[in-house]
CSV table of C-alpha atoms in Angstrom, one decimal:
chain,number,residue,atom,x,y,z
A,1,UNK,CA,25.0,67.6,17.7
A,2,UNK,CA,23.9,69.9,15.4
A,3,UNK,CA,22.2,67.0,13.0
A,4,UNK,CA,18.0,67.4,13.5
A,5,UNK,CA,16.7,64.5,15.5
A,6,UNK,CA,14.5,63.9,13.0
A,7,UNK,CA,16.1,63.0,10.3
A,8,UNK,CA,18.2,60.0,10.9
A,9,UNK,CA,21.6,59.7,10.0
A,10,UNK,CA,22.7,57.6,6.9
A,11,UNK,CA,24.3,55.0,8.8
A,12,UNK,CA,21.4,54.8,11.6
A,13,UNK,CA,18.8,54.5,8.4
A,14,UNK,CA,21.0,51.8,6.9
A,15,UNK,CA,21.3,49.8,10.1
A,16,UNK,CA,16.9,50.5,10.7
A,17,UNK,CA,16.7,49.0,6.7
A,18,UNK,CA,18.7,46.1,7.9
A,19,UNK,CA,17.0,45.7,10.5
A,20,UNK,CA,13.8,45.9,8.8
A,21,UNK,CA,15.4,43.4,6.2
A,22,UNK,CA,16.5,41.2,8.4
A,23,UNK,CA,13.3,40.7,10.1
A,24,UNK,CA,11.4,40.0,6.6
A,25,UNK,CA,13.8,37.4,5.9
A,26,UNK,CA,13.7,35.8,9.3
A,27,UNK,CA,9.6,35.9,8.7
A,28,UNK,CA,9.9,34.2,5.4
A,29,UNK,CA,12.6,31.5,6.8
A,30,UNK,CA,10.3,30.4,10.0
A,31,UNK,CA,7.9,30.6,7.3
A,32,UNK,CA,9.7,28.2,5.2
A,33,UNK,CA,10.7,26.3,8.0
A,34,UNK,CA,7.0,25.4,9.4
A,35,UNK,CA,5.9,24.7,5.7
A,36,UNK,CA,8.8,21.9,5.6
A,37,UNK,CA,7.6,20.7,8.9
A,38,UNK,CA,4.3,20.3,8.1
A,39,UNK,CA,5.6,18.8,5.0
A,40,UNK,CA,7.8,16.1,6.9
A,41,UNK,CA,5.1,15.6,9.6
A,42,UNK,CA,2.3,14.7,7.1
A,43,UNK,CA,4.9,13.0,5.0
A,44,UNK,CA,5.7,10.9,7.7
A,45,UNK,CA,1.7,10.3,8.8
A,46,UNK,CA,1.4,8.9,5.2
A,47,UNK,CA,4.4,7.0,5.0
A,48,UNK,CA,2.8,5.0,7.7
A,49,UNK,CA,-0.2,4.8,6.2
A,50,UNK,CA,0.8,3.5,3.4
A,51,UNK,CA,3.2,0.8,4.7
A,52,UNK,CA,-0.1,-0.2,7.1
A,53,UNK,CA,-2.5,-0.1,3.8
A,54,UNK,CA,0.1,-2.3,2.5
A,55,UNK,CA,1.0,-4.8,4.4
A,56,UNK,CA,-2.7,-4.9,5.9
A,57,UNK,CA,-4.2,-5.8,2.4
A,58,UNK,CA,-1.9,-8.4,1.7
A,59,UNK,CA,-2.1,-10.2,5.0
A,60,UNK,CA,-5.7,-9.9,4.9
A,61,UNK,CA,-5.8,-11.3,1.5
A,62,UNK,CA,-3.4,-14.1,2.6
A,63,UNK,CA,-6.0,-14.8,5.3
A,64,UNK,CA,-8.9,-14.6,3.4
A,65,UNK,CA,-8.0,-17.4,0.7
A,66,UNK,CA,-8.2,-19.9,3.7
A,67,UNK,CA,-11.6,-19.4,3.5
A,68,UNK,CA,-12.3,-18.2,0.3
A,69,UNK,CA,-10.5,-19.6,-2.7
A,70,UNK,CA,-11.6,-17.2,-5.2
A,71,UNK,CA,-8.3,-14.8,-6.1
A,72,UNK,CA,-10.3,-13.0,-9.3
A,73,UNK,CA,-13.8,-12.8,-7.5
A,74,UNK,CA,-11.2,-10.9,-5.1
A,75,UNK,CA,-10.1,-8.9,-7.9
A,76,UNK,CA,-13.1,-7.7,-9.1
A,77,UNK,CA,-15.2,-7.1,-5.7
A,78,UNK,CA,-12.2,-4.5,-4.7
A,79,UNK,CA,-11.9,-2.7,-8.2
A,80,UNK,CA,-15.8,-1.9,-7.7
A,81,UNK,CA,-14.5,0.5,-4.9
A,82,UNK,CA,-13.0,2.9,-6.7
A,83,UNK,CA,-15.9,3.9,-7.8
A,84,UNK,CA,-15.7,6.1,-4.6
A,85,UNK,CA,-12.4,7.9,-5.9
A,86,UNK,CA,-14.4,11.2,-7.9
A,87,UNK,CA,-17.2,11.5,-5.1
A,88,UNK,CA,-14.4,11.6,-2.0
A,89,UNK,CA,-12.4,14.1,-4.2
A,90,UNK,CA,-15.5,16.4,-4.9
A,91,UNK,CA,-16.1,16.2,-1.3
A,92,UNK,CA,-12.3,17.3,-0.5
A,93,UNK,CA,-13.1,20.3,-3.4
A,94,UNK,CA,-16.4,21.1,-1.7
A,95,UNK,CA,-14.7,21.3,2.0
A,96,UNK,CA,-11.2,22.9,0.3
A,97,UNK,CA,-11.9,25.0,-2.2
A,98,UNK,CA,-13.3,28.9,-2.2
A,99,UNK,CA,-14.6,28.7,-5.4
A,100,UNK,CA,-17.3,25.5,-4.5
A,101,UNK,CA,-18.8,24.1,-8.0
A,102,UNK,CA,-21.7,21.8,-8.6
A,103,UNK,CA,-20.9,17.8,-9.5
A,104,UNK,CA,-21.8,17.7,-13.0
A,105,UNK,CA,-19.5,21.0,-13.7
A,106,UNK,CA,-16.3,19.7,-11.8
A,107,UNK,CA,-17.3,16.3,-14.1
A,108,UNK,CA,-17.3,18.7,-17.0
A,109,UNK,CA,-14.2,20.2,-15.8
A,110,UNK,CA,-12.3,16.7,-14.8
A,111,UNK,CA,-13.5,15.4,-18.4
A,112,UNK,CA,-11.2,17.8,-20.3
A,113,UNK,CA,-8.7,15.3,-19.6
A,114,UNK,CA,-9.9,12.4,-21.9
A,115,UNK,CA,-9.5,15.1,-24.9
A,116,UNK,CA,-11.9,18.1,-26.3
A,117,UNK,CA,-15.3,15.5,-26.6
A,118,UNK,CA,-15.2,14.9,-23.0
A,119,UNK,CA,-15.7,11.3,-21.8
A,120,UNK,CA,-17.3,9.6,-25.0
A,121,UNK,CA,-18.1,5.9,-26.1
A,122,UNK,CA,-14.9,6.1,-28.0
A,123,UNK,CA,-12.6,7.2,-25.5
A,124,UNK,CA,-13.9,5.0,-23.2
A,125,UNK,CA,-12.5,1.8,-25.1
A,126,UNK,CA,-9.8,3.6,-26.9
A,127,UNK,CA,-8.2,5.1,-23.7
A,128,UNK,CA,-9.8,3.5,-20.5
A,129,UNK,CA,-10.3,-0.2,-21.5
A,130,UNK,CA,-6.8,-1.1,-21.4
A,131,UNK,CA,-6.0,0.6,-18.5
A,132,UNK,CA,-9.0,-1.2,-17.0
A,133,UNK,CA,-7.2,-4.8,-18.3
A,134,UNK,CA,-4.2,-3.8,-17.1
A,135,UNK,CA,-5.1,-2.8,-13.5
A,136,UNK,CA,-7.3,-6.2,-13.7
A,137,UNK,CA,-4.1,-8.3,-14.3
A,138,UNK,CA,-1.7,-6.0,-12.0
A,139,UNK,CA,-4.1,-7.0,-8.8
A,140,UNK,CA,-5.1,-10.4,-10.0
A,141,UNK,CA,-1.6,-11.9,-10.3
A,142,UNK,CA,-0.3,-10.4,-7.0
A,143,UNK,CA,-3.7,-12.1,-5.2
A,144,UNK,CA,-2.9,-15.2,-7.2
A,145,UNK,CA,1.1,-15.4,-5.8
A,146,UNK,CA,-0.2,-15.0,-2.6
A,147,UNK,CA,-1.6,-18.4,-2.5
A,148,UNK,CA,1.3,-19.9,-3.7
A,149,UNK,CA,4.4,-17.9,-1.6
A,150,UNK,CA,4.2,-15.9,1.5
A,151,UNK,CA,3.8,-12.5,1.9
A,152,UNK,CA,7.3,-11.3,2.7
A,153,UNK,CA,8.5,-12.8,-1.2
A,154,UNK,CA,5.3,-11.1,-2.8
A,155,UNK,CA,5.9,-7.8,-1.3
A,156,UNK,CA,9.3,-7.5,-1.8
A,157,UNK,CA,9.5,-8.7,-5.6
A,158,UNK,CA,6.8,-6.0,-6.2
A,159,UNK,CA,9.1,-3.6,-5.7
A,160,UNK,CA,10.7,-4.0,-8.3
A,161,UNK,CA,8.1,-2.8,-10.6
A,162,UNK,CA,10.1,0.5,-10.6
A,163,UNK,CA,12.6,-0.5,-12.1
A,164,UNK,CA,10.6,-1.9,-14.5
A,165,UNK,CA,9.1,1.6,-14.8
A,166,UNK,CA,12.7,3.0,-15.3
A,167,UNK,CA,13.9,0.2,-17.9
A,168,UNK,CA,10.2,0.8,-20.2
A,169,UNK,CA,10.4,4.5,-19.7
A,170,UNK,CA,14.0,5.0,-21.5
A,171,UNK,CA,13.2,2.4,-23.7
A,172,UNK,CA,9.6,3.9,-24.8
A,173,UNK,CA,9.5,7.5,-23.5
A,174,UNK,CA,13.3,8.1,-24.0
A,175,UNK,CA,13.7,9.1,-20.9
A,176,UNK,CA,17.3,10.4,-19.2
A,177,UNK,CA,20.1,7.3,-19.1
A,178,UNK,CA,21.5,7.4,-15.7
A,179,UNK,CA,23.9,4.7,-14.8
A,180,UNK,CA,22.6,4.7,-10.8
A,181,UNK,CA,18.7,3.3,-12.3
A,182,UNK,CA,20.8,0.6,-14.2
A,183,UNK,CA,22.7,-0.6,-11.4
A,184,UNK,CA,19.3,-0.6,-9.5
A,185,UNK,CA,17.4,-2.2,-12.7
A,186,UNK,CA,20.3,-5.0,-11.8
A,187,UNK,CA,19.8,-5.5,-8.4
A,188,UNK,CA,15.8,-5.8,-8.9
A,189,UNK,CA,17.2,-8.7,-11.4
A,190,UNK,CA,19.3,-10.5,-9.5
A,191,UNK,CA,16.7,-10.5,-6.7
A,192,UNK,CA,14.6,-12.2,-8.3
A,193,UNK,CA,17.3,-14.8,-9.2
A,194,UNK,CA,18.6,-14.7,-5.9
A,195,UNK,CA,14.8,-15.5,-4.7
A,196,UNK,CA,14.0,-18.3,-7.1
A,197,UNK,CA,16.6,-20.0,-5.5
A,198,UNK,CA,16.2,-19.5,-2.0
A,199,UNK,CA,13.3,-21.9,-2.0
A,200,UNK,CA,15.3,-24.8,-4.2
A,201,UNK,CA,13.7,-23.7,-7.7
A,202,UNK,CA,10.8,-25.8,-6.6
A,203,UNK,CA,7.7,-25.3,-8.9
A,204,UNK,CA,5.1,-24.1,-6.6
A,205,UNK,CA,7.5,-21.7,-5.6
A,206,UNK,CA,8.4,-20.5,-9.5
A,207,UNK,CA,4.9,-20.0,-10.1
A,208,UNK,CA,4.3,-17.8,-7.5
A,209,UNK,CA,7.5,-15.5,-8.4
A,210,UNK,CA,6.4,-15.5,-11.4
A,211,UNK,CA,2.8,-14.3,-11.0
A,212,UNK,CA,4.6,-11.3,-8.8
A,213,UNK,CA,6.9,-10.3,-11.6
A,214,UNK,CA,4.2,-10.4,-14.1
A,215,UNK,CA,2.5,-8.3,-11.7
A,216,UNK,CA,4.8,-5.6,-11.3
A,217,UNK,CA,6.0,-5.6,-15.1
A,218,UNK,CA,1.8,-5.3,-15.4
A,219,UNK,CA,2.2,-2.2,-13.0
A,220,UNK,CA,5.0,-0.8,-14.6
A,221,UNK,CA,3.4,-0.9,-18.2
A,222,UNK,CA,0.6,0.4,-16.8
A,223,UNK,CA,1.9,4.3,-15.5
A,224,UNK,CA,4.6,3.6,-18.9
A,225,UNK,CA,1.3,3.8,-20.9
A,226,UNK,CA,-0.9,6.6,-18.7
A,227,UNK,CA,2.6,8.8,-19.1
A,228,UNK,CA,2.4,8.2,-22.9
A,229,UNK,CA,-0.8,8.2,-23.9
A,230,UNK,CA,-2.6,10.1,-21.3
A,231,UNK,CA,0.2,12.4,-20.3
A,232,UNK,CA,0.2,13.7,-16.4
A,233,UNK,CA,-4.0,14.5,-14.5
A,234,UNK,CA,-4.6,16.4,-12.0
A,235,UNK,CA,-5.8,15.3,-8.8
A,236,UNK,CA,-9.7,15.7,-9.9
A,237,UNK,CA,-8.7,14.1,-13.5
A,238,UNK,CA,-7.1,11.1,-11.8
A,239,UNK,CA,-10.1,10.4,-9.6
A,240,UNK,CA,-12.2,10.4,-12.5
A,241,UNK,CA,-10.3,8.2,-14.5
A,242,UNK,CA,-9.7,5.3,-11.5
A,243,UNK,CA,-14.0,5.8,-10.7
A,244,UNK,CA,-14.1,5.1,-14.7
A,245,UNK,CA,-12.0,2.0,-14.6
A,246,UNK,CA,-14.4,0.9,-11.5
A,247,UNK,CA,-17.6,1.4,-14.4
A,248,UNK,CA,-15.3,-0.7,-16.8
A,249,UNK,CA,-14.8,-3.3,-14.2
A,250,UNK,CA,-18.9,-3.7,-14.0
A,251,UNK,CA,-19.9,-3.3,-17.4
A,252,UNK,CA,-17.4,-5.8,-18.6
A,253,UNK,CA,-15.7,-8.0,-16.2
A,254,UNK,CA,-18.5,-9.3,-14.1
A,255,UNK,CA,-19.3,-12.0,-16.4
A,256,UNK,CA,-15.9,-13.2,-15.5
A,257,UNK,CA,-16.3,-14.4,-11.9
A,258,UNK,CA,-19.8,-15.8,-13.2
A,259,UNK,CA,-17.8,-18.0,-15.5
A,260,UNK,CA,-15.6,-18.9,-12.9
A,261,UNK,CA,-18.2,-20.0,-10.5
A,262,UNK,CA,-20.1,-22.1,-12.9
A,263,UNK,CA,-17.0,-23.9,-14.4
A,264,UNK,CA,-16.1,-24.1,-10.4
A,265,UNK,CA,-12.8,-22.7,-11.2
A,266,UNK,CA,-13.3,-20.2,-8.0
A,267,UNK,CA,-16.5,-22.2,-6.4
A,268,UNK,CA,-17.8,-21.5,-3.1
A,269,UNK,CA,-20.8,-23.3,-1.5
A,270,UNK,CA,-23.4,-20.4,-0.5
A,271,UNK,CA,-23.1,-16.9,0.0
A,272,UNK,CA,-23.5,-17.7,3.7
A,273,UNK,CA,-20.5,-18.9,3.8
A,274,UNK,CA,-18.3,-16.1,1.7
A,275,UNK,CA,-16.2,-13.9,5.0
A,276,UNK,CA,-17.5,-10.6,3.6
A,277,UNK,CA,-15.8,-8.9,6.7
A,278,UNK,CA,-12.5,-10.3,5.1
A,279,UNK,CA,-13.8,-9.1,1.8
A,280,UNK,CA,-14.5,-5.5,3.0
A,281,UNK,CA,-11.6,-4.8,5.1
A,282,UNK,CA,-8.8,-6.1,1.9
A,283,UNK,CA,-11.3,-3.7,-0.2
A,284,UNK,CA,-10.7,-0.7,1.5
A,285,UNK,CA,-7.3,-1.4,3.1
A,286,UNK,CA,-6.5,-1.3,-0.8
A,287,UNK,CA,-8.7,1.2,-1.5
A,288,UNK,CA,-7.2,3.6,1.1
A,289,UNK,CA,-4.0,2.6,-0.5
A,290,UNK,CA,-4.4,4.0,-3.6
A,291,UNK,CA,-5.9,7.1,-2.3
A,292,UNK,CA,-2.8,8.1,-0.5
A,293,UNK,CA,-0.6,6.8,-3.7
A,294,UNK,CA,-2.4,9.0,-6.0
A,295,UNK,CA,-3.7,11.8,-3.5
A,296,UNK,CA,-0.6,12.1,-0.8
A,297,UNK,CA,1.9,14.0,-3.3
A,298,UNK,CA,-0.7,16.6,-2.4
A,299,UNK,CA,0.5,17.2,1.2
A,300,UNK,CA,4.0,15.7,1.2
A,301,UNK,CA,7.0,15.1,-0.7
A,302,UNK,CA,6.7,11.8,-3.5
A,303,UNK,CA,10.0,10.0,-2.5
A,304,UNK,CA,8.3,9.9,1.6
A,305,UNK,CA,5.3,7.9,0.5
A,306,UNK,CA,7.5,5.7,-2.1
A,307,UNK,CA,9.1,4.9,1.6
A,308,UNK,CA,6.1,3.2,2.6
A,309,UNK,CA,6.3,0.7,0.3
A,310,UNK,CA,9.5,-0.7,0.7
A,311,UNK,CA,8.8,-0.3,4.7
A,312,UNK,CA,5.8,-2.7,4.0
A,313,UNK,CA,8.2,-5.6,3.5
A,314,UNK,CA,10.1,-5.9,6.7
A,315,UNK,CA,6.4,-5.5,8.6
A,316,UNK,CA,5.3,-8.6,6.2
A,317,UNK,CA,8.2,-10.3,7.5
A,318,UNK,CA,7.5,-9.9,10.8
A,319,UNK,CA,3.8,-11.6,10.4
A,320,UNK,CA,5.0,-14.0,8.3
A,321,UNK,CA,7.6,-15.0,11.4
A,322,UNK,CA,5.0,-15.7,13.7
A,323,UNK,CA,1.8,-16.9,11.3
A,324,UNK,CA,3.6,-18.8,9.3
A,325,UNK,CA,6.5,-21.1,8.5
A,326,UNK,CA,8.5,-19.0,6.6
A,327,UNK,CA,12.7,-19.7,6.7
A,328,UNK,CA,14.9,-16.7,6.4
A,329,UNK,CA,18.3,-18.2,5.1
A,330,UNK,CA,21.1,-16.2,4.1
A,331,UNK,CA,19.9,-16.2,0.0
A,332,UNK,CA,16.8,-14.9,1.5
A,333,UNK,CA,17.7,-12.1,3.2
A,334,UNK,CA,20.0,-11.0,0.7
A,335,UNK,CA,17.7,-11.0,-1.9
A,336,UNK,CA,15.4,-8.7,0.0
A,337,UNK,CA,18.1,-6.4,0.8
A,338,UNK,CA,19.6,-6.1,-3.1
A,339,UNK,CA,15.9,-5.6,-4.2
A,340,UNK,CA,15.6,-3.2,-1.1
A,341,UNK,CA,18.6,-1.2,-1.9
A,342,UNK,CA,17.7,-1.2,-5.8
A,343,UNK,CA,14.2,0.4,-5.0
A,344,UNK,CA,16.2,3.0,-3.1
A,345,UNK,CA,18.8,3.7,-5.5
A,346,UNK,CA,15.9,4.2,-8.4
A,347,UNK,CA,14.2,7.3,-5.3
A,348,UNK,CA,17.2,9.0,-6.3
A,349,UNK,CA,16.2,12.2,-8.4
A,350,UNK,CA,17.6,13.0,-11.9
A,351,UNK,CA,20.0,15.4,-10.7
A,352,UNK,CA,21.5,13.6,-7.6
A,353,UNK,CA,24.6,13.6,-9.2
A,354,UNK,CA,24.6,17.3,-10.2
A,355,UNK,CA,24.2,17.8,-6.0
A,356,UNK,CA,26.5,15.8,-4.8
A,357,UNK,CA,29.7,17.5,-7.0
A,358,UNK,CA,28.4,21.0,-6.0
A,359,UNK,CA,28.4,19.6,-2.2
A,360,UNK,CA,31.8,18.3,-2.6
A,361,UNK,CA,33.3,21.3,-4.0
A,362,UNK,CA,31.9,23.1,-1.1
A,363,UNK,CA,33.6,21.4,1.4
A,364,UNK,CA,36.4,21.4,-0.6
A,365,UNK,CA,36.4,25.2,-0.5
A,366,UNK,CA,36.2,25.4,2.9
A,367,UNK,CA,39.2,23.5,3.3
A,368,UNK,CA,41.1,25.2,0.9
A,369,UNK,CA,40.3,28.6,3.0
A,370,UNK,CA,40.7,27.3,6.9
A,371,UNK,CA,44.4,26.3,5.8
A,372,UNK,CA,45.4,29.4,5.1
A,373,UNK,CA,43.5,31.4,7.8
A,374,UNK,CA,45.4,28.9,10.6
A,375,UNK,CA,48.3,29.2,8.8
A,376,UNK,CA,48.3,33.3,8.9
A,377,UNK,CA,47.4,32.6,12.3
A,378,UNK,CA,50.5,30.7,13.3
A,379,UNK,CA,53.1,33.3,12.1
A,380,UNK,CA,51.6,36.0,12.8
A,381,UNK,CA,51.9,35.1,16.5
A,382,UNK,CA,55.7,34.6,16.1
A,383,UNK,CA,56.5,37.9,15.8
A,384,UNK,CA,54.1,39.3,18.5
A,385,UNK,CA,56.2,37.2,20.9
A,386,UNK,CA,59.7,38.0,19.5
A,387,UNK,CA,58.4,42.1,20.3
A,388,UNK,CA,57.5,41.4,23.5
A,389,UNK,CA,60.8,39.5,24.9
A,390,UNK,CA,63.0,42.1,23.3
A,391,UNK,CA,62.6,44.7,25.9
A,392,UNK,CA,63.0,42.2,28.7
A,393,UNK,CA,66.5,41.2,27.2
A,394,UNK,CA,67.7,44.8,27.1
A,395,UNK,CA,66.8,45.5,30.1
């Protein structure tokens, strides 16, 4: 009573600080918890649009060679579109960013990335030539297997191009051992094996796994090379670089579909006759692809949009059901499964094991201390009883 009503007391201040402490840390958790919402609602957005991207590109491609025999001519006419990479990210910069700059200064900026010189003659063939072969080849030999396997196979034996990436990255980059992306690196293996021989080790059959294993060992030297000699780009860098191997692909690969179409290796009668509506939807189905391969880590997590990827195959499978005459025997379906769960296995991150001890000794703990507390429960109650019926008995 005779405290002043002012001043409040030391416990009453320490349970209003609480109080107050408690609220900032519910803010920042419902804070937390919308950002990782938003996180897993985008992530799932571009998981589907990357399976759709996918699977739509390669089912457009399939349907486009019925008409148009021309797998490199294919090639080359889609690689031309990323030429739009650096002008849709400058006008994601111009929309996003506070600080808005003009074209030639984020080019300036982006440019760093190629070394001190910028962007010159040198580093163009030193640094973006072979990247520009090497995406060539990647796309080429998956359009190629498409003519000679369905979709489903192709799809699915592309996925293992990561654990191609894992085997060249320790081997190259000496990258962490982990027994989990050997047992993976396996499985990719004995899909393939498991594959081969679903369809009797015929030849047209061995060609076309072939062409998709050289693909994704094309793929996988690929970001193995861009890791070591290019290191890791930022999202403007990156969009430079893919509009760059688009200027490579005119400059220097055009007189390659020319040669074609003379030598009638990939001959078509008139232009009349080409489905450009084919052409254009595989172009930027693809091209949309990439974009949210490149761009999506951006907006959600990187394992998410691996997701879509392996999601792509069981969609193929589907269309491939119904279009075509595709036989899904036990072999079959295994294989796609071991390669399935081996591309899963290598989305593990470095420190999975680390997570999964700590997790176990948790619950381990809480074991340990419930015992005890029902234990101490359990007698204690004993004597409480024995007290009570004493009285009664003397009585």
């Amino acid at each position: 009573d005779e405290r002043s009503r002012e001043s409040p007391a030391p416990a009453e201040a320490q349970m209003q600080a609480g109080a107050e402490g408690g609220g900032r840390v519910s803010r920042c958790c419902w804070k937390c918890s919308v950002t990782q919402l938003k996180k897993i609602f985008w992530g799932v957005a571009v998981v589907l649009g990357v399976c759709s991207s996918w699977s739509g590109s390669t089912q457009l491609a399939k349907l486009t060679f019925k008409k148009f025999d021309a797998p490199f001519t294919l090639t080359w006419f889609a690689t031309n579109w990323n030429f739009l990479f650096f002008p849709l990210y400058y006008l994601g910069h111009v929309f996003k960013s506070a600080e808005k700059q003009s074209p030639k200064q984020r080019y300036r900026e982006c440019c760093r990335f190629f070394g001190d010189n910028g962007l010159t003659l040198k580093v163009f063939f030193t640094k973006a030539a072979p990247f520009g072969v090497l995406w060539t080849l990647t796309n080429y030999l998956y359009l190629h297997a498409i003519k000679k396997i369905n979709t489903t196979d192709v799809s699915v034996l592309f996925c293992c191009n990561k654990a191609f990436v894992f085997l060249l990255s320790w081997i190259v980059l000496r990258d962490r051992f982990m027994g989990v992306r050997i047992v993976a690196a396996i499985f990719a293996i004995a899909g393939i094996v498991m594959m081969t021989y679903a369809d009797g080790f015929h030849s047209h059959s061995v060609i076309g796994i072939a062409l998709v294993v050289g693909s994704a060992s094309m793929s996988a030297l690929y970001k193995v090379l861009f890791k070591l000699l290019l290191g890791s780009a930022k999202f403007g860098e990156a969009a430079l670089f893919l509009s760059v191997l688009a200027v490579f692909n005119v400059l220097f690969v055009t007189c390659i579909p020319v040669i074609l179409y003379f030598t009638k290796v990939e001959y078509w009668s008139s232009f009349a006759v080409v489905p450009w509506g084919n052409l254009c939807g595989f172009s930027i189905l693809l091209l949309t692809f990439n974009i949210l391969l490149n761009f999506g880590i951006a907006i959600t997590y990187p394992t998410l949009i691996s997701l879509g990827i392996v999601l792509s195959v069981p969609v193929n499978a589907v269309v491939d059901h119904y279009t075509s005459e595709i036989v899904f025997n036990s072999v079959r379906v295994i294989a796609i499964v071991i390669i399935g769960l081996g591309f899963l296995l290598l989305l593990l991150p470095e420190e999975w094991d680390v997570w999964v001890i700590k997790l176990l000794t948790r619950l381990k703990v809480r074991k340990k201390e419930e015992i005890p507390e029902g234990n101490g429960d359990i007698t204690s109650g004993l004597p409480n009883k024995s007290r009570r019926t004493r009285p009664s008995m003397s009585s």
